[in-house]
Amino acid sequence: MKTIIEPFRIKSIEPIRFTTYEERKHILIEAGYNPFLIRADDVLIDLLTDSGTSAMSAKQWAGIMEGDESYAGSRSFFRFENAVRKITGDKFIIPTHQGRAAEKILFFILGGEGKFIPNNTHFDTTRANIEFTGAEAVDLLNETGKHPEIRADFKGNMDIAALEKFILDKKPENIPLVMITITNNSGGGQPVSMQNIREVKEVCKKYNLPLFLDACRFAENAYFIKRREKGYENKSVLEIAQEIFSYADGATMSAKKDALVNIGGFLSLNDEKLAAKCRNLLIVTEGFPTYGGLAGRDLEAVAQGLEEVVDEHYLQYRIRSTEYLGEKILEAGIPIIEPPGGHAIYIDAKRFLPNIPPREYPGQSIVCELYLEGGVRSVEIGSVMFGKYDKATGKLIPPPMELVRLAIPRRVYTQSHIDFVAEVVIEVFKKRNELKGYEIIEEAPALRHFTAKFKPIGN
Ligand code: F0G
């Protein structure tokens, strides 16, 4: 088989800025050893997130010029509505400025004290929007999904038995909806199988509960189904996506991922009464229902992006380039969540730095070193992001995993960029015995990872 190539050529480029090791040392100190506080111009290769960082196509940029900026009834809205409906099959399509705005509207209406919302794994904004209403967000991931070193095809699957038990324990009337996140971002970008989605739907039907998808990376998930699930090898990704959505009563989506745009999102659903409530809230918080906090040009770019993302040459390149990075660093003996996910590689910091305990933030140590070594920006997903303090003892309660995410922006970096990233990771791994733990010297009461300042221990 020949090399899988980028299925595009480059028409417009953006220079990236090189810095020296000495400069990066200084920049890192200035940023309090927190990569969120580094200026993007000081980063060579930015793997902080795959969200809103896609390169748009010539047709999407043409759509930007075509955008109809009418306040009501914009032509661009109808193109957007058709593009979303073609995939989800839903009756009501509500644009929002990004994914969390769709979540806020949905949970403001369906959440509240005494309610429980299960998911395979809630993304942090989903959890935050649920908990903000007083409801409880609960993760019911299958067991293999919790073990980084186990290789399995669908580690994003929901634990069906646990779901049914949960519904019986909490009572169906206290569960306004069940959610599935495709792919499972917080669990390593791992896909969910069609069979699992069908089984979740069966349980939902039995207890008369609506099923919603957190569909940010639906095309990547559909492509994994095509490659890994029996019976889907000859179906198109669009058909697979349509089948996925056919089991759902609705979806929230951040278009900043699989719609290949820099801003946007939507809420898609079938229940007319619920849709009317959502639209009323949308008008108060986002905008009129034919633009929902977006410009007409943004709606055009989303519509075009949704057509491009189901292209199988694109998805083959996309999934392969993530896997390629994973394989290169695995070959060097570096522990990651296996197999590689769709949008990112997650380094297992616990096994990478076994001598640095969670309370000294091993993930943060790797993140800092990747920046120092090669100007590569990544993000800690471990005790910095999810750690809580025990109220009585003040001790850190670490989450189950300490990870460093290398998220790959869509259509942005070439194979040589990825080779370079692998070299940087391997170099840091060779130096792992010299790496230090960190302590937090300043932090906010909530979502501390965005603004916290750190200090290396022993300096
Ligand atoms: N759901 C999932 C699974 C996500 O990954 C994200 C965003 C959201 C919802 C919220 O969407 O940012 O448009 O409001 N994930 C980004 C990330 C931020 O870096 O993984 P948003």
XYZ file of C-alpha atoms and ligand atoms in Angstrom:
480
model
C 0.000 0.000 0.000
C 1.267 3.502 -0.849
C 1.718 6.340 1.667
C -1.576 7.915 2.692
C -1.183 11.546 1.660
C -2.884 14.799 2.650
C -5.873 14.850 0.255
C -5.384 18.552 -0.552
C -2.727 20.945 -1.716
C -1.839 24.151 0.081
C -2.959 27.470 -1.391
C -2.477 29.830 1.536
C 0.123 29.497 4.268
C 0.763 30.989 7.692
C 4.372 31.178 8.941
C 5.151 29.671 12.337
C 7.703 31.333 14.602
C 10.874 29.629 15.763
C 12.291 30.413 19.200
C 15.471 29.281 20.942
C 15.638 27.027 23.995
C 16.764 30.017 26.083
C 13.827 32.122 24.855
C 11.368 29.321 25.631
C 12.770 28.959 29.132
C 12.060 32.627 29.744
C 8.593 32.456 28.082
C 7.644 29.479 30.242
C 8.674 31.263 33.464
C 6.687 34.352 32.382
C 3.659 32.101 31.760
C 3.913 30.575 35.249
C 4.647 27.198 33.607
C 1.098 27.125 32.249
C 0.857 26.677 28.453
C -2.599 28.309 28.405
C -0.779 31.537 29.354
C 1.791 31.352 26.534
C 1.123 33.610 23.536
C 0.285 31.556 20.459
C 3.001 33.419 18.519
C 5.573 31.856 20.839
C 4.386 28.317 19.965
C 5.890 26.422 17.033
C 3.407 23.554 16.783
C 0.160 24.018 18.641
C -1.533 20.798 19.773
C -3.492 22.422 22.601
C -6.791 21.572 20.926
C -8.456 20.378 17.732
C -11.328 22.795 18.425
C -11.749 25.820 16.183
C -8.266 25.274 14.781
C -9.185 23.652 11.437
C -7.933 25.026 8.126
C -10.929 25.915 5.971
C -11.145 24.929 2.326
C -11.295 27.302 -0.651
C -15.014 26.495 -0.900
C -15.564 27.393 2.756
C -13.754 30.718 2.241
C -15.899 31.289 -0.844
C -18.921 30.605 1.390
C -17.681 33.325 3.734
C -18.099 35.822 0.859
C -21.453 34.283 -0.109
C -22.856 34.580 3.437
C -26.236 36.295 3.656
C -26.203 38.598 6.681
C -29.963 39.187 6.835
C -31.212 39.243 10.414
C -34.152 36.949 9.692
C -34.653 34.234 7.104
C -31.077 34.364 5.784
C -30.347 32.185 2.751
C -27.250 30.928 4.592
C -29.442 29.626 7.418
C -31.438 27.451 5.010
C -28.246 26.044 3.513
C -26.983 25.322 7.037
C -30.292 23.782 8.081
C -30.299 21.473 5.040
C -26.697 20.399 5.612
C -27.331 19.534 9.279
C -30.656 17.844 8.512
C -29.072 15.700 5.809
C -26.903 14.138 8.513
C -29.108 14.154 11.620
C -32.490 13.736 9.931
C -33.990 15.927 12.676
C -36.915 18.316 12.250
C -35.602 21.263 14.264
C -32.116 22.687 13.689
C -31.032 25.473 16.023
C -27.736 27.286 15.396
C -25.595 28.333 18.391
C -22.240 30.084 18.625
C -20.497 26.930 19.868
C -21.133 23.551 21.472
C -21.457 24.706 25.055
C -24.170 27.219 24.077
C -26.269 24.317 22.751
C -25.556 22.438 25.996
C -26.530 25.422 28.119
C -29.902 25.767 26.374
C -30.691 22.050 26.535
C -29.759 21.570 30.188
C -31.274 24.833 31.361
C -34.584 23.404 30.125
C -34.135 19.717 31.026
C -31.763 19.878 34.023
C -32.319 21.046 37.605
C -32.035 19.775 41.204
C -32.700 16.067 41.661
C -32.078 15.206 37.988
C -29.386 12.816 36.714
C -27.824 12.746 33.250
C -25.751 9.701 32.248
C -23.168 9.691 29.444
C -20.273 7.438 28.407
C -18.022 10.291 29.601
C -19.196 13.873 29.900
C -16.882 16.458 28.397
C -16.029 19.143 30.989
C -18.323 21.859 29.510
C -21.204 19.369 29.348
C -20.629 18.379 32.956
C -20.310 22.043 33.971
C -23.560 23.019 32.199
C -25.430 20.110 33.809
C -24.054 20.773 37.288
C -24.717 24.497 36.950
C -28.456 23.674 36.919
C -28.129 21.554 40.077
C -28.428 18.248 38.192
C -25.836 15.482 38.443
C -23.660 14.384 35.479
C -22.698 10.705 35.653
C -20.142 8.769 33.570
C -20.968 5.132 32.722
C -18.013 4.130 30.538
C -17.428 0.425 29.858
C -14.588 -1.166 31.853
C -11.999 -1.533 29.038
C -12.316 2.188 28.313
C -10.806 2.861 31.735
C -7.532 1.015 31.026
C -5.079 2.933 28.805
C -2.970 -0.135 27.975
C -5.823 -2.384 26.766
C -6.374 -2.392 22.982
C -9.994 -2.659 21.911
C -11.988 -1.359 18.958
C -14.673 0.606 20.783
C -13.345 1.854 24.081
C -15.862 4.707 24.066
C -18.832 2.364 24.572
C -21.364 2.918 27.332
C -21.681 0.184 29.974
C -25.210 -1.024 29.113
C -25.779 -3.020 32.303
C -24.625 -0.074 34.408
C -26.974 2.225 32.465
C -30.011 0.063 33.123
C -29.125 -0.339 36.793
C -28.596 3.410 37.046
C -32.004 4.170 35.523
C -33.708 1.778 37.966
C -31.784 3.183 40.962
C -32.433 6.836 40.184
C -35.906 6.227 38.659
C -36.698 7.076 35.029
C -38.691 10.186 35.986
C -35.479 11.770 37.361
C -33.530 11.179 34.151
C -34.526 13.749 31.520
C -32.227 12.289 28.846
C -29.364 9.892 28.200
C -26.292 11.124 26.304
C -23.522 9.477 24.295
C -20.384 11.401 23.328
C -18.943 10.426 19.925
C -16.008 10.065 19.907
C -15.333 9.973 23.637
C -12.994 12.960 24.020
C -12.321 12.732 27.766
C -11.693 8.983 27.429
C -8.981 9.255 24.754
C -10.951 10.108 21.586
C -12.177 6.494 21.464
C -15.144 5.560 19.250
C -18.542 4.118 20.181
C -19.841 1.178 18.122
C -23.144 1.183 16.248
C -24.170 -1.854 18.242
C -23.590 0.016 21.497
C -25.585 3.018 20.269
C -28.407 0.628 19.291
C -28.301 -1.051 22.699
C -28.388 2.280 24.518
C -31.390 3.189 22.371
C -33.133 -0.069 23.354
C -32.672 0.761 27.046
C -33.896 4.318 26.468
C -36.977 3.006 24.654
C -37.766 0.583 27.464
C -37.887 3.429 29.997
C -39.199 6.025 27.561
C -36.134 8.283 27.810
C -34.803 10.489 24.995
C -31.297 9.790 23.690
C -29.063 12.733 22.731
C -25.649 12.645 21.090
C -22.754 14.943 21.877
C -21.817 14.770 18.217
C -18.681 16.983 17.947
C -16.629 14.241 16.267
C -19.419 12.203 14.616
C -17.587 11.766 11.276
C -14.444 10.425 12.929
C -16.622 8.020 14.933
C -18.481 6.931 11.774
C -15.175 6.261 10.018
C -14.006 4.039 12.905
C -17.276 2.084 12.569
C -16.632 1.624 8.858
C -13.124 0.331 9.543
C -13.831 -1.780 12.605
C -17.454 -2.933 12.817
C -18.749 -5.902 10.893
C -21.389 -5.086 8.319
C -20.315 -1.471 7.790
C -17.252 -1.908 5.566
C -19.201 -1.215 2.376
C -21.412 1.590 3.659
C -20.493 5.220 3.069
C -19.510 7.341 6.070
C -22.540 9.528 5.394
C -24.847 6.486 5.563
C -23.180 5.349 8.778
C -23.541 8.833 10.276
C -27.203 8.906 9.253
C -27.766 5.556 10.946
C -26.062 6.790 14.142
C -28.312 9.857 14.260
C -31.402 7.781 13.411
C -31.215 6.236 16.898
C -31.035 9.632 18.601
C -33.809 12.038 19.503
C -31.429 14.951 19.243
C -27.842 16.160 19.363
C -25.617 18.964 20.548
C -22.647 19.760 18.369
C -19.600 21.960 18.452
C -19.020 22.725 14.767
C -15.462 23.712 15.770
C -14.510 20.047 15.433
C -16.047 17.934 12.650
C -17.709 20.808 10.793
C -14.201 22.105 10.023
C -14.852 25.698 11.069
C -13.354 28.130 13.555
C -16.620 28.943 15.350
C -20.160 27.549 15.477
C -22.417 24.850 16.831
C -25.980 23.620 16.876
C -28.766 21.837 18.651
C -30.699 19.374 16.509
C -33.882 17.706 17.735
C -37.268 16.208 16.914
C -39.520 17.115 19.827
C -41.590 20.114 18.755
C -42.443 21.355 22.263
C -38.848 21.086 23.436
C -37.626 22.817 20.260
C -40.014 25.725 20.896
C -38.643 26.132 24.438
C -35.061 25.947 23.145
C -35.750 28.592 20.497
C -37.285 30.918 23.066
C -34.191 30.636 25.232
C -31.994 31.001 22.153
C -33.606 34.336 21.349
C -32.824 35.614 24.847
C -29.242 34.347 25.021
C -27.866 33.764 21.512
C -29.982 35.434 18.831
C -32.847 35.002 16.402
C -33.429 31.331 15.389
C -32.058 31.793 11.856
C -28.605 32.879 13.063
C -28.285 31.918 16.761
C -25.194 33.944 17.645
C -23.424 33.348 14.345
C -22.926 35.480 11.247
C -24.516 34.305 7.977
C -21.008 33.620 6.664
C -20.316 31.266 9.571
C -23.450 29.276 8.708
C -22.208 28.927 5.110
C -18.817 27.672 6.300
C -20.462 25.089 8.604
C -22.739 23.848 5.799
C -19.772 23.411 3.465
C -17.627 21.828 6.215
C -20.290 19.210 6.954
C -20.191 18.148 3.303
C -16.387 17.928 3.277
C -15.952 16.083 6.565
C -17.678 12.887 5.407
C -15.279 12.575 2.459
C -13.521 9.256 2.949
C -10.158 10.366 1.559
C -10.191 13.126 4.136
C -11.149 10.773 6.980
C -8.602 8.153 5.960
C -5.872 10.819 6.081
C -7.253 12.281 9.308
C -7.440 9.054 11.285
C -4.175 7.772 9.813
C -2.217 10.910 10.728
C -3.271 10.619 14.375
C -2.476 6.906 14.363
C 0.903 7.642 12.705
C 1.944 9.899 15.586
C 0.728 7.298 18.090
C 2.681 4.492 16.409
C 5.907 6.506 16.242
C 5.940 7.303 19.917
C 4.728 3.828 20.917
C 7.651 2.304 19.001
C 9.959 4.369 21.218
C 8.362 2.737 24.274
C 6.271 5.743 25.291
C 3.024 4.809 27.059
C -0.157 6.207 25.492
C -3.859 5.385 25.565
C -4.142 2.498 23.104
C -5.192 2.276 20.395
C -4.690 5.884 19.166
C -7.937 7.883 19.186
C -9.444 9.935 16.377
C -8.392 13.493 17.125
C -5.563 13.183 19.609
C -2.852 11.097 21.209
C -3.002 10.871 24.975
C 0.324 10.222 26.713
C -0.060 8.239 29.939
C 1.917 10.457 32.318
C 1.679 8.000 35.219
C 3.674 5.396 33.310
C 5.898 7.999 31.584
C 6.976 9.505 34.935
C 6.356 6.802 37.564
C 8.529 8.659 40.082
C 6.458 11.832 40.071
C 3.275 11.307 42.131
C -0.062 12.845 41.045
C 0.248 15.543 43.733
C 3.340 16.810 41.866
C 1.481 16.901 38.536
C 3.448 14.553 36.216
C 1.331 15.618 33.212
C 2.191 19.278 33.749
C 5.857 18.343 33.911
C 5.665 16.665 30.476
C 3.652 19.543 29.000
C 6.320 22.056 30.126
C 9.161 19.910 28.844
C 7.543 19.439 25.391
C 7.355 23.189 25.069
C 10.942 23.709 26.251
C 12.307 20.974 24.021
C 10.601 21.943 20.772
C 8.014 24.715 21.193
C 5.228 22.118 21.064
C 2.114 23.066 23.051
C -0.034 20.312 24.573
C -2.438 20.119 27.500
C -2.509 18.281 30.827
C -5.659 16.247 31.437
C -5.107 14.928 34.924
C -4.783 16.279 38.455
C -4.354 19.874 37.302
C -7.564 19.805 35.263
C -9.722 17.479 37.346
C -8.017 17.211 40.759
C -10.165 18.134 43.762
C -9.164 18.888 47.344
C -10.428 16.836 50.262
C -12.407 19.325 52.385
C -11.212 17.853 55.691
C -7.513 17.227 55.014
C -6.857 19.649 52.130
C -5.146 16.785 50.292
C -5.423 16.418 46.514
C -7.899 13.784 45.291
C -6.493 12.830 41.880
C -8.662 11.655 38.948
C -8.137 8.050 37.711
C -5.736 9.011 34.920
C -2.869 11.483 34.458
C -2.747 12.322 30.739
C -1.130 14.729 28.306
C -3.196 15.347 25.179
C -1.610 16.052 21.814
C -4.683 17.165 19.835
C -4.270 17.370 16.084
C -5.907 20.352 14.336
C -7.692 19.329 11.124
C -5.905 19.879 7.783
C -3.294 22.139 9.427
C -0.051 20.219 9.888
C 1.791 18.015 7.403
C 3.532 14.693 7.951
C 6.873 16.407 8.622
C 5.304 18.516 11.368
C 4.047 15.296 12.935
C 7.488 13.676 12.549
C 8.949 16.663 14.360
C 6.422 16.323 17.199
C 7.302 12.637 17.576
C 11.007 13.553 17.756
C 10.299 16.104 20.495
C 8.235 13.625 22.539
C 10.940 10.958 22.197
C 13.657 13.432 23.239
C 11.691 14.334 26.369
C 11.154 10.640 27.117
C 14.924 10.071 26.979
C 15.357 12.823 29.587
C 12.503 11.578 31.778
C 14.686 10.902 34.793
C 15.698 14.581 34.915
C 12.112 15.888 34.879
C 10.799 17.589 38.006
C 7.404 17.670 39.659
C 5.482 20.925 39.973
C 3.540 22.740 42.668
C 0.700 25.205 42.172
C 1.447 28.681 43.523
C -1.728 30.435 42.359
C -5.132 29.059 41.323
C -8.770 30.023 40.705
C -11.601 28.264 42.582
C -13.068 26.686 39.397
C -11.553 25.474 36.094
C -8.142 26.248 37.575
C -6.146 24.728 34.703
C -6.788 27.787 32.516
C -5.110 30.315 34.802
C -3.081 28.502 37.496
C 0.606 29.371 37.995
C 3.173 26.685 38.784
C 6.722 26.288 40.090
C 9.077 23.343 39.542
C 9.722 21.522 42.812
C 13.270 21.909 44.062
C 13.918 25.200 42.231
N -18.365 18.248 23.787
C -17.158 17.731 23.514
C -17.002 16.241 23.415
C -16.048 18.569 23.312
O -14.860 18.034 23.031
C -16.225 19.980 23.413
C -15.099 20.891 23.246
C -17.509 20.476 23.683
C -18.554 19.578 23.866
C -17.793 21.944 23.815
O -17.738 22.594 22.592
O -15.883 24.252 22.823
O -17.614 24.487 21.039
O -18.192 24.914 23.395
N -13.890 20.513 23.285
C -12.690 21.321 23.102
C -11.464 20.484 23.361
C -12.694 22.625 23.835
O -10.347 21.057 23.396
O -11.559 19.267 23.496
P -17.328 24.139 22.467
